[in-house]
Short mmCIF file of C-alpha atoms and ligand atoms in Angstrom, two decimals:
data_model
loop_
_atom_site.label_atom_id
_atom_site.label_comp_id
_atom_site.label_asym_id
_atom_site.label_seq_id
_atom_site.Cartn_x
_atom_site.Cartn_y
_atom_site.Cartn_z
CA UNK A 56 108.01 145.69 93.67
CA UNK A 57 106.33 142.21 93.27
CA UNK A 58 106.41 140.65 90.10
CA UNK A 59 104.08 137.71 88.37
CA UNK A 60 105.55 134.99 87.64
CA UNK A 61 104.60 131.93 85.62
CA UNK A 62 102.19 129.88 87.95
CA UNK A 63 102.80 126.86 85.91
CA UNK A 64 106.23 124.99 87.00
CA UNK A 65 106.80 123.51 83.45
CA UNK A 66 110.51 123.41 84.57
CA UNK A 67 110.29 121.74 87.57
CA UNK A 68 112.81 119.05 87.50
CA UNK A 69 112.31 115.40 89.03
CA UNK A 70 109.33 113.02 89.10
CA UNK A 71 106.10 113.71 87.05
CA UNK A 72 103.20 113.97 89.22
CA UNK A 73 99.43 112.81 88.84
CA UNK A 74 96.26 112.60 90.73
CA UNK A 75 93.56 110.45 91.68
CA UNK A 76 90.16 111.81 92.83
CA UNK A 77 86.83 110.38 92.74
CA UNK A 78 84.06 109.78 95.05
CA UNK A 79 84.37 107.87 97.92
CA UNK A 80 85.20 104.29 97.72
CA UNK A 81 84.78 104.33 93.76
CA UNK A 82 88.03 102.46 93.96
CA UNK A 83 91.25 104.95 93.70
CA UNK A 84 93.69 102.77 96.41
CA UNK A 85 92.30 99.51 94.71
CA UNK A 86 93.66 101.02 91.54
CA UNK A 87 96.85 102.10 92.59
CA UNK A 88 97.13 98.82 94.15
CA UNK A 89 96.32 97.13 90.52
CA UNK A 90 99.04 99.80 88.81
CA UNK A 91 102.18 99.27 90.85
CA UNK A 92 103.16 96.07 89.67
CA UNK A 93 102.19 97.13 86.07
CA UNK A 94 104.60 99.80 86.81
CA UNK A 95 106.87 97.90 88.44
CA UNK A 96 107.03 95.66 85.52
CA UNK A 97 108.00 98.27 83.13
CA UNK A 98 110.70 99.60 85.38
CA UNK A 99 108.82 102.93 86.18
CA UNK A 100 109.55 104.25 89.80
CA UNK A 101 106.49 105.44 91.91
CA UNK A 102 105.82 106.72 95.17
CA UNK A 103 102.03 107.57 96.52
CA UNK A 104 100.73 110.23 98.88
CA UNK A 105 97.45 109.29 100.17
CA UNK A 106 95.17 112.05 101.23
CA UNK A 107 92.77 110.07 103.57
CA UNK A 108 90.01 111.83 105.29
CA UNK A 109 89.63 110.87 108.42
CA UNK A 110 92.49 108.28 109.07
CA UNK A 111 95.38 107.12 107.59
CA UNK A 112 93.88 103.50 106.59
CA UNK A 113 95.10 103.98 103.03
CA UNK A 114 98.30 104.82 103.52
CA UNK A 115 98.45 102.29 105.87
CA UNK A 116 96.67 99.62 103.38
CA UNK A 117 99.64 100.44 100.25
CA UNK A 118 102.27 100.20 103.40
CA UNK A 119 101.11 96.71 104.73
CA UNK A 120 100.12 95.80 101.32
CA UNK A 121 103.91 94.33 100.49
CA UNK A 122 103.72 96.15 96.91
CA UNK A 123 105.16 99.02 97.59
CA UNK A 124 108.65 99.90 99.75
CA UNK A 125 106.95 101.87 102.49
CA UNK A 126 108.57 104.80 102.81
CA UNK A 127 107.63 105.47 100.00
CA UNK A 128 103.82 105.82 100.53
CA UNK A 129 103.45 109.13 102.84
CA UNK A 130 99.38 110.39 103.84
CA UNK A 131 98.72 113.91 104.31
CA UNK A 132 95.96 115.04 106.70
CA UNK A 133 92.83 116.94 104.78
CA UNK A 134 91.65 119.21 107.90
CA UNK A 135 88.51 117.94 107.08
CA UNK A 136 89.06 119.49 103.33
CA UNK A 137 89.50 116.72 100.85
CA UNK A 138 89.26 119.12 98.02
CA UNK A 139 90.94 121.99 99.65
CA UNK A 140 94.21 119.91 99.90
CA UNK A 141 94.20 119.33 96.23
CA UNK A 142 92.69 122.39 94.58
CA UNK A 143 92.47 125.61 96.93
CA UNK A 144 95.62 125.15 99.06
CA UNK A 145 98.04 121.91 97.83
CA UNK A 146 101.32 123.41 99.61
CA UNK A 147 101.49 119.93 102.35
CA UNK A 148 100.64 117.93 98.97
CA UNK A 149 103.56 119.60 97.05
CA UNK A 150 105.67 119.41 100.19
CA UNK A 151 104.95 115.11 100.89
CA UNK A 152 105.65 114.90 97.19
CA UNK A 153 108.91 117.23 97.08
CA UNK A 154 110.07 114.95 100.36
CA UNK A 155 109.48 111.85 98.53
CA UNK A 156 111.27 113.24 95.59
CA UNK A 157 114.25 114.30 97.91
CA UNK A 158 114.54 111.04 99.24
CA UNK A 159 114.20 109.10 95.90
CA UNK A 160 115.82 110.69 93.48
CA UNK A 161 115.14 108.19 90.83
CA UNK A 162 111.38 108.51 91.11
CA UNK A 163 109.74 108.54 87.74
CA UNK A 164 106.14 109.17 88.70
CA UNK A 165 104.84 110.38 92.13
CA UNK A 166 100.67 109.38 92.64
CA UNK A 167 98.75 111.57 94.30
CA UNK A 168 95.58 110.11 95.57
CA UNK A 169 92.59 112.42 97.23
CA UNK A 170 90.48 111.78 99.72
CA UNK A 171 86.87 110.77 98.62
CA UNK A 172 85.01 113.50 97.64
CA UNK A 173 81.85 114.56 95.52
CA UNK A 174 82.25 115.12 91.55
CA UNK A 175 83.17 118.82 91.89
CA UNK A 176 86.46 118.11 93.31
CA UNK A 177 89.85 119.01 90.67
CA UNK A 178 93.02 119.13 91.21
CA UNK A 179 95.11 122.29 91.17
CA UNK A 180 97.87 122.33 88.11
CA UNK A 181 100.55 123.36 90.73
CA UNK A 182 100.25 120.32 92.10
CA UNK A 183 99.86 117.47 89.36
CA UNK A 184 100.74 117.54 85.67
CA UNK A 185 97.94 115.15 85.18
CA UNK A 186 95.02 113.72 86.83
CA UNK A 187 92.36 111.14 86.70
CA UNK A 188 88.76 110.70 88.07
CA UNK A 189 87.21 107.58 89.08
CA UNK A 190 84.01 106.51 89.27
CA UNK A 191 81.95 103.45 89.52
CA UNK A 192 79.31 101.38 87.93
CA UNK A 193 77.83 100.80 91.07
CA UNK A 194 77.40 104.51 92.13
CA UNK A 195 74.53 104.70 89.38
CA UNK A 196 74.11 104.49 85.83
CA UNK A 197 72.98 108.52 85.70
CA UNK A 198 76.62 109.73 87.22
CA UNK A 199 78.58 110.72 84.15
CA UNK A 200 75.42 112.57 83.39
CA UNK A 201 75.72 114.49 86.55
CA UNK A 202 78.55 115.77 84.71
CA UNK A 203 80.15 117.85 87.63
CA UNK A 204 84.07 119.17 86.92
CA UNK A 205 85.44 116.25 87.87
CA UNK A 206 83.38 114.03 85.59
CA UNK A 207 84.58 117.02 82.81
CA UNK A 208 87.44 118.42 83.39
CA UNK A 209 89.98 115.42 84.23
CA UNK A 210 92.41 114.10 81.96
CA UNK A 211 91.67 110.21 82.01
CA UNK A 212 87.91 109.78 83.17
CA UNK A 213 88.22 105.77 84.73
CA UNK A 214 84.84 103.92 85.10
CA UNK A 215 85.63 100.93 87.77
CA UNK A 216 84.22 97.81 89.24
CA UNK A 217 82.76 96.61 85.47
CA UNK A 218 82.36 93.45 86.83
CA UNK A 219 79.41 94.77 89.10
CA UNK A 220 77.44 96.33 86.17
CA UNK A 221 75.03 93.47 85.99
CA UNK A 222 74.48 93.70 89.96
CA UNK A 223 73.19 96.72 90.17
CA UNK A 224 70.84 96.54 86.89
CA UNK A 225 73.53 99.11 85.11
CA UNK A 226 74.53 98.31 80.65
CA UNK A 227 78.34 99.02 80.91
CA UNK A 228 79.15 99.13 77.37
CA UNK A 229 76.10 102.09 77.93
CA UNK A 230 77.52 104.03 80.39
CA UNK A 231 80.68 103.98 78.79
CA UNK A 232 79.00 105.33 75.91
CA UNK A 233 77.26 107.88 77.57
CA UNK A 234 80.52 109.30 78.99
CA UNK A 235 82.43 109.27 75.97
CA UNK A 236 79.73 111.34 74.48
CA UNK A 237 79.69 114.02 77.29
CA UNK A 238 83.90 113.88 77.51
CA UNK A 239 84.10 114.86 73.62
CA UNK A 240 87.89 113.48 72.56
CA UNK A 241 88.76 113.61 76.29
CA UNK A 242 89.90 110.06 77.28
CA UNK A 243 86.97 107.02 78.97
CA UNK A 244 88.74 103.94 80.21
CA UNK A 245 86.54 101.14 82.10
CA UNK A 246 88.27 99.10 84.43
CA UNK A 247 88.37 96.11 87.37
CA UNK A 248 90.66 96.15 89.69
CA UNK A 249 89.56 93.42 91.79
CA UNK A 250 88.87 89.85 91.92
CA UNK A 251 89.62 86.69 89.86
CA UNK A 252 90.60 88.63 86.32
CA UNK A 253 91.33 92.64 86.06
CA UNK A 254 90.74 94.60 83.31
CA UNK A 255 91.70 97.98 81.76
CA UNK A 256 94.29 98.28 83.99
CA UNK A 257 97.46 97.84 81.37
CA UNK A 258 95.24 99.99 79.12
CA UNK A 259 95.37 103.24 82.27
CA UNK A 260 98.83 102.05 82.42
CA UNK A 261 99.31 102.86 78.80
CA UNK A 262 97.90 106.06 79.36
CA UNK A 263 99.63 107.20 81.94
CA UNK A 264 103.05 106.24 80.32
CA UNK A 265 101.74 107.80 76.80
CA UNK A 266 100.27 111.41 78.17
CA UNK A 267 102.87 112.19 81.21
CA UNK A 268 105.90 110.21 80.94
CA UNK A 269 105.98 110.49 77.56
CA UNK A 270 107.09 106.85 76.57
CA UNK A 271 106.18 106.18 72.99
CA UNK A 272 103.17 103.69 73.02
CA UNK A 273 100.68 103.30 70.27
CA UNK A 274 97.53 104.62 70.77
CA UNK B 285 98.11 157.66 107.28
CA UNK B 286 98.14 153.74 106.59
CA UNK B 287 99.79 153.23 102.96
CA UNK B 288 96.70 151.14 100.84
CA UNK B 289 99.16 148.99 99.03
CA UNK B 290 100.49 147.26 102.25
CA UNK B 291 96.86 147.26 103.53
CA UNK B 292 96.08 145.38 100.63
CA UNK B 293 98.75 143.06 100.76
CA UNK B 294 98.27 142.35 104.62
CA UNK B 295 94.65 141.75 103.60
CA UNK B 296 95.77 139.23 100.72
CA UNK B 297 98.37 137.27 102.67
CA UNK B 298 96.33 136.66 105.96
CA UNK B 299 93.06 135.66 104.03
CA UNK B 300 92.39 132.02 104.71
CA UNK B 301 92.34 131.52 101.00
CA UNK B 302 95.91 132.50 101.06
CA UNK B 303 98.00 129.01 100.48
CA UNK B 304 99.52 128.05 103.93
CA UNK B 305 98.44 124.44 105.02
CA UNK B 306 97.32 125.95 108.23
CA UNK B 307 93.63 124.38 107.56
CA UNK B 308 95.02 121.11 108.19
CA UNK B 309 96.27 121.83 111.87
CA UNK B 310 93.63 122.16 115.02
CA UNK B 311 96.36 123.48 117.57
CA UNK B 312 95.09 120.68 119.66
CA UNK B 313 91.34 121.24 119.70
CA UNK B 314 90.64 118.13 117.42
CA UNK B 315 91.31 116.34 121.37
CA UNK B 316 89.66 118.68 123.40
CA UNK B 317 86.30 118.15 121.44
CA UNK B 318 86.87 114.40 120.88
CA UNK B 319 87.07 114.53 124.82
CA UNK B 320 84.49 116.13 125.28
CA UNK B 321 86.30 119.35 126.73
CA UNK B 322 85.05 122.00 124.44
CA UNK B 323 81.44 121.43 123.42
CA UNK B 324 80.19 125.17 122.05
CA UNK B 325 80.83 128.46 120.93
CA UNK B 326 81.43 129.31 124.53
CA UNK B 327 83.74 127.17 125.37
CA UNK B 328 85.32 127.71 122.12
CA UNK B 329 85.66 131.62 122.94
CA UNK B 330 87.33 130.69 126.28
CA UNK B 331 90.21 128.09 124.34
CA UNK B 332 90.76 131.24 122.64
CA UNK B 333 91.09 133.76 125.27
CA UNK B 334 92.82 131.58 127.78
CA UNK B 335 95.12 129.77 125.94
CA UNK B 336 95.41 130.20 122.26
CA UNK B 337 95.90 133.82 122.25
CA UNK B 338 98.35 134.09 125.03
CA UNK B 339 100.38 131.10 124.05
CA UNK B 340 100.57 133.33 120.50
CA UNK B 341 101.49 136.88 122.47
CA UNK B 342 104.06 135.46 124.82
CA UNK B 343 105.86 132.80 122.54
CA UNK B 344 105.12 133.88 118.55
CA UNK B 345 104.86 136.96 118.99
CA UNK B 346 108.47 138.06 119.85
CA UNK B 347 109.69 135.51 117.47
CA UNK B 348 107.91 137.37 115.49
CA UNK B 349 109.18 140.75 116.30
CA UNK B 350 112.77 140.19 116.21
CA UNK B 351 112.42 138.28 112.49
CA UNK B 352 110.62 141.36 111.55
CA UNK B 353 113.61 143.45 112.78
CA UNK B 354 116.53 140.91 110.82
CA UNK B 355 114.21 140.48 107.68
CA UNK B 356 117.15 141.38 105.34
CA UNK B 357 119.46 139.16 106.83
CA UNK B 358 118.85 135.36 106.48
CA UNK B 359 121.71 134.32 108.94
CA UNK B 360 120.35 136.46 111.56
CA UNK B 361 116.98 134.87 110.78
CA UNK B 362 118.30 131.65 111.26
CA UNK B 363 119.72 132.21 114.32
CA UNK B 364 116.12 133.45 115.15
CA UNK B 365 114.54 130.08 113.91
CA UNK B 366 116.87 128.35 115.88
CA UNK B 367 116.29 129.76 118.97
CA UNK B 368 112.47 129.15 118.60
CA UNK B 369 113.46 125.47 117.71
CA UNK B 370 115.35 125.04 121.37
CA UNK B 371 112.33 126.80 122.74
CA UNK B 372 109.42 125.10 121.18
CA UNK B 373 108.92 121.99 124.20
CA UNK B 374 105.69 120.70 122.40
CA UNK B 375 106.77 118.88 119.31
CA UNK B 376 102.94 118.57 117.67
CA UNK B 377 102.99 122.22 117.72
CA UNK B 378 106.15 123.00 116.72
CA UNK B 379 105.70 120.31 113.54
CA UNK B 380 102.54 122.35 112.68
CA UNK B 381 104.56 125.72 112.78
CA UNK B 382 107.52 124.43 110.67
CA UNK B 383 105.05 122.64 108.17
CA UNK B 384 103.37 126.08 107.86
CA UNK B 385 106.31 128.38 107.85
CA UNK B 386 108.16 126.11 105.17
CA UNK B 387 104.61 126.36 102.58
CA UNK B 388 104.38 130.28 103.58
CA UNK B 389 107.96 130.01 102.16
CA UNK B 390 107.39 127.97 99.13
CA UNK B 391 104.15 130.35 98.08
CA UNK B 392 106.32 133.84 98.26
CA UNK B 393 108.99 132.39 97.19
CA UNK B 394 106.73 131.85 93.56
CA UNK B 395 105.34 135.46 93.97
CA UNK B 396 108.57 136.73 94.42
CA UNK B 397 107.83 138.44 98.05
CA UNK B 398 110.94 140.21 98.78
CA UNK B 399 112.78 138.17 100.80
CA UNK B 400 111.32 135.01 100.78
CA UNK B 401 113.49 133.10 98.00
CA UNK B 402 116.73 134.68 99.86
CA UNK B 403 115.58 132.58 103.04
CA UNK B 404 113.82 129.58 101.47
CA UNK B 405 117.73 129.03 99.51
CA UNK B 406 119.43 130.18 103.19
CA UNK B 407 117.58 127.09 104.62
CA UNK B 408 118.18 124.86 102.08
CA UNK B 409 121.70 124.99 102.02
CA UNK B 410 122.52 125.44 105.84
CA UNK B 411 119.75 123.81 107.59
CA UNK B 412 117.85 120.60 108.83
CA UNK B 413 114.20 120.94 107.37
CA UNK B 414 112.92 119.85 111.12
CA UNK B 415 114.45 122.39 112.77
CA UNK B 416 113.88 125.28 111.02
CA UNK B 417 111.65 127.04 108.95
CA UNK B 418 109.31 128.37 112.33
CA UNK B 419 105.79 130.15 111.22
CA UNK B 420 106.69 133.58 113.30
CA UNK B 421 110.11 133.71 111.71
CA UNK B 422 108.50 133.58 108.14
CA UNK B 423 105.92 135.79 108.87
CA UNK B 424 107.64 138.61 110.43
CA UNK B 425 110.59 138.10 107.59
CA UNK B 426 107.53 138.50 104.97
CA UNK B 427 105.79 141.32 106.50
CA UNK B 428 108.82 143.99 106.35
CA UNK B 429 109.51 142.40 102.57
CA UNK B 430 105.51 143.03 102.23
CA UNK B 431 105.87 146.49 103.32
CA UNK B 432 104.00 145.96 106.10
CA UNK B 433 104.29 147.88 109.37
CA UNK B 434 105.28 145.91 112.56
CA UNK B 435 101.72 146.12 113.76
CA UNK B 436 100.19 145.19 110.82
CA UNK B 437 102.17 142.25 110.20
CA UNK B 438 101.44 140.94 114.23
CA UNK B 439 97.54 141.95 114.03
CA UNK B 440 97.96 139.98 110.41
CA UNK B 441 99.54 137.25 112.09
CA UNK B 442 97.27 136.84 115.60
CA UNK B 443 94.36 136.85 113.48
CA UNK B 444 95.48 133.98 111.21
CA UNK B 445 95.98 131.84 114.31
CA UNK B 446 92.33 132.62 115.78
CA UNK B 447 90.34 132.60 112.86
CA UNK B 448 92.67 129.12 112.26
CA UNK B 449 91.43 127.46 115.23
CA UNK B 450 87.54 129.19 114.90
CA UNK B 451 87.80 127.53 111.51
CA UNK B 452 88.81 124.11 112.49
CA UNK B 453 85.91 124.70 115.29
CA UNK B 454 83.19 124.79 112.70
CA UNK B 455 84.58 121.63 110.72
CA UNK B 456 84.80 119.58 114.00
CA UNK B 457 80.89 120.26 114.15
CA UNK B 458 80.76 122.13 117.73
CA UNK B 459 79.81 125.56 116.36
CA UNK B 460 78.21 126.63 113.49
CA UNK B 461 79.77 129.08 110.28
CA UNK B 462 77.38 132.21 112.07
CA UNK B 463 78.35 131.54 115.49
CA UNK B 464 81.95 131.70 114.68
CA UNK B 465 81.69 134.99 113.33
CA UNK B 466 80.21 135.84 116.90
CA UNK B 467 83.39 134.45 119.00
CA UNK B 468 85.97 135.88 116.30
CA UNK B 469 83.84 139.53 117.39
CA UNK B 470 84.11 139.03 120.87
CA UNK B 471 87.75 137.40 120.73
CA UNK B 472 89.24 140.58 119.30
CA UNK B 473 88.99 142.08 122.75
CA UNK B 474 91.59 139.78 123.97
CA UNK B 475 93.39 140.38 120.76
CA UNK B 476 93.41 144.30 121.11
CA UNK B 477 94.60 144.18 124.36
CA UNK B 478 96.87 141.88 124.58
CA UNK B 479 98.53 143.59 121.53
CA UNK B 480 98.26 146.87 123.01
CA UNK B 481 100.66 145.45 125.59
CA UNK B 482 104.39 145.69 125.01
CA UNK B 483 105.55 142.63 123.89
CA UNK B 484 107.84 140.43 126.40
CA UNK B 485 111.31 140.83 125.89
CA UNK B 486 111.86 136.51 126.35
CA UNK B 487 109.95 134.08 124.23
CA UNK B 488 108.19 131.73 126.60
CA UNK B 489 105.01 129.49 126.92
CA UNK B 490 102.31 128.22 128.97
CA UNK B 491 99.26 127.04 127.89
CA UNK B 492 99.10 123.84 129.31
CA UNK B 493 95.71 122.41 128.30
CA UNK B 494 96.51 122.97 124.52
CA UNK B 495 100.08 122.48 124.40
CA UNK B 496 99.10 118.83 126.12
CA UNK B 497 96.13 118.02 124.25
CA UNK B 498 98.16 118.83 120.65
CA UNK B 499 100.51 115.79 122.30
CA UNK B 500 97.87 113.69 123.71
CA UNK B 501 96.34 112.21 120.46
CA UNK B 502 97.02 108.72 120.19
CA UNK B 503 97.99 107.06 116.70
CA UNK B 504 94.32 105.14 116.71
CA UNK B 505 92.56 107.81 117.26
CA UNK B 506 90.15 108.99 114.15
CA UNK B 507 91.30 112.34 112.96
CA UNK B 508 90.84 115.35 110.86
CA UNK B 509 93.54 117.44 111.50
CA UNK B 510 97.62 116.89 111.24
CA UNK B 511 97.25 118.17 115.10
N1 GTP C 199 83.73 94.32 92.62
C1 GTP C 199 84.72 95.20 92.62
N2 GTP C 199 85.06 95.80 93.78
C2 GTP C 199 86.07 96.71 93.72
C3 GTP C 199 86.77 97.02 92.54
N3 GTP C 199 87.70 97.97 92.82
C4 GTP C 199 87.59 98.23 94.14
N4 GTP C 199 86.61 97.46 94.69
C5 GTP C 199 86.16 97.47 96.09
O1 GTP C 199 85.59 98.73 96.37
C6 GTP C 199 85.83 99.10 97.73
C7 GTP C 199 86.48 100.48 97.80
O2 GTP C 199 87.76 100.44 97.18
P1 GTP C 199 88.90 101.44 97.54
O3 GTP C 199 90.05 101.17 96.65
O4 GTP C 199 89.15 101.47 99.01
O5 GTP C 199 88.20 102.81 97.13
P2 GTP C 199 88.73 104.31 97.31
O6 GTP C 199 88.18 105.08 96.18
O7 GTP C 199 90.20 104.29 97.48
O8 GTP C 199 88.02 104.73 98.67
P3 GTP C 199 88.29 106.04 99.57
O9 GTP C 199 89.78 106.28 99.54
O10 GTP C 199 87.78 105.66 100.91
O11 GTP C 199 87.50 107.14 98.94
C8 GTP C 199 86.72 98.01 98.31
O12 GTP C 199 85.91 97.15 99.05
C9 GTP C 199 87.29 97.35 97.08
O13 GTP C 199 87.61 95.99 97.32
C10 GTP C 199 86.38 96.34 91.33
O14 GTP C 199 86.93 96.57 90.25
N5 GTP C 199 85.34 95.47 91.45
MG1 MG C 200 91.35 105.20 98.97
#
């Protein structure tokens, strides 16, 4: 006789685990990239599984990058599925994440990030206890409008590449607005995570520290 | 009469919305198309009845059988998953079948498949994750703790590796979603009969134009699939 039981793994033990999804090139690696010495800087351990589409360029790009040790950056193949790997079937997600747990033991936080994908994609709860969508100024000023599940239904909703608002004829502080409307009390953090200055990134960092590791920050 | 529960559960566990990883592995045809070797739905249909489904008959299959036969016994499976370890000579493939095995494990492990946490802790303690943990092992250990019969669980099994490779087919863009359908139709004829056969006694393999194009694939090359 089969029984139920609980789908959600509240007891797992080890590393907390989050995601990043968000359209293609909205800026998820260049984030992660901006995080790990934020983390690194307040002692918390991470490891990263990339989830690359076609190649294994970001995994490659943390692992050359010189930020990261890099074994502890792993990519998982999509089959072609970048939302299928994080929502519909996540087993080779949990498994790269359960490895990297194995073989760091005093990992605090394990990142998760997707492959690009449109603003439908969410990640399943058996795979991340948290999760975070990223979009950009420069994808349009209508796209937190588009709403879509992503845009919705994600913990931390991350607007990136600020700095290109006035490029591309967009009103940040607008947009920012906008999404805060549609998200209700659900969290809107804008951000840069390239070039001379970044921005927002200590605020994500917060966050993330705050709402799954549980440190006690101010809001 | 068939019994409706384990037709149901057969039906459940070899859906392709059933949690496996499989969708991630091409079984080698990711090359062949980049190559240029298999271009269309016919070609695709020949893969299958040449190589894909014989490689599964002669090799998985009794794999299959004899885990099916030591399901309530996890040293006796392991012995079983060790064998098909020595025997498995193309490492791509064999990766694929472990990676799949050990999530087939994980998932009935968490719906408390008879069977499957008994194994999954068997491994853990006793054995080397690359080494063990073989797709055919899993699934003929699941489909006695399923309840399923030894047919249903092969026919459950053979079709999961088809409709696997038919799937991967459509995604590499040489077939479309319709035409599929239409090879998985005609492809069961090589399934029936090949089933309808007794199975070897010996484990062995040769399917040389998969088995080399799941090791051909370069580290530059651009790619979907794990394999
Ligand atoms: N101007 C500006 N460019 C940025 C910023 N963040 C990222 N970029 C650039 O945006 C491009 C895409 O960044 P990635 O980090 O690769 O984006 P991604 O979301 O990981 O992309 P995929 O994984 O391919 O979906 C790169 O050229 C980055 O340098 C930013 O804050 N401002
Ligand atoms: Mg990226």
């Amino acid at each position: 006789m089969n029984v139920i039981s609980s789908t959600a793994d509240a007891k797992r033990p080890g590393a907390a685990r989050i995601g990043i999804g968000g359209p293609v090139g909205s800026g998820k690696t260049a984030l992660i990239e901006a995080l790990i010495p934020v983390f690194k800087a307040r002692g918390i351990e991470i490891a990263v599984v990339t989830n690359d589409l076609v190649t294994k360029e970001d995994a490659r790009r943390l692992q050359a990058g010189g930020l990261i040790d890099p074994d502890r950056v792993l990519a998982v193949e999509a089959g072609a599925c970048p939302h299928t790997v994080i929502r519909e079937d996540p087993t080779l997600n949990i498994a790269a994440a359960d490895d990297l747990e194995a073989a760091f033991p005093d990992l605090d936080l394990v990142v998760i990030e997707s492959g690009g994908d449109n603003l439908a994609s969410t990640f399943s709860l058996d795979l991340v206890d948290w999760w975070m969508f990223v979009i950009d100024v420069a994808q349009g000023d209508d796209i937190p409008r588009k709403r879509g599940p992503g845009i919705l239904q994600s913990d931390l909703l991350v607007i990136n590449k600020l700095d290109l608002a006035p490029h591309v004829f967009v009103d940040a502080d607008a947009i920012l607005a906008e999404a805060r409307q549609i998200r209700g009390t659900a969290q809107v953090i804008g951000c840069r995570c390239k070039g001379a200055t970044v921005e927002g990134i200590e605020t994500i960092a917060d966050t993330i520290a705050r709402e799954v590791l549980f440190h006690e920050i101010p809001a | 009469m068939t019994d409706l529960r384990s037709q149901l559960r057969m039906l459940q566990c070899c859906d392709s919305a059933f949690p496996s990883g499989a969708f991630a592995f091409s079984s080698g045809l990711e090359t062949l198309v980049n190559e240029g070797r298999v271009k269309s739905a016919t070609d695709l249909h020949q893969l299958l009845d040449g190589q894909v489904i014989p490689r599964w008959l002669d090799f998985d299959r009794p794999f299959l059988r004899q885990a099916f036969a030591s399901a309530q016994d996890p040293d006796a499976l392991y012995q079983i998953d060790t064998r098909c370890h020595l025997q498995n000579t193309v490492e791509r493939l064999a990766r694929a079948s472990r990676r799949i095995g050990r999530s087939l494990l994980t998932v009935h492990a968490r719906i408390a498949t008879p069977g499957a946490k008994a194994y999954q802790d068997h491994l853990r303690a006793n054995a080397p994750p690359e080494a063990t943990g073989y797709e055919p092992i899993v699934q003929g250990m699941l489909g006695a703790g399923l309840g399923l019969d030894l047919s249903q669980a092969e026919v459950g099994a053979l079709n999961t590796v088809v409709t696997g490779v038919t799937s991967a087919a459509v995604r590499l863009g040489k077939l479309g979603a319709l035409d599929a359908q239409a090879v998985l139709a005609a492809a069961a004829n090589a399934m029936v009969a090949g089933l309808s056969c007794p199975a070897p006694e010996y484990p062995g393999a040769f399917a040389p134009l998969v088995e080399i194009a799941a090791q051909r694939r370069t580290a530059e090359q651009i790619s979907l699939f794990a394999n």
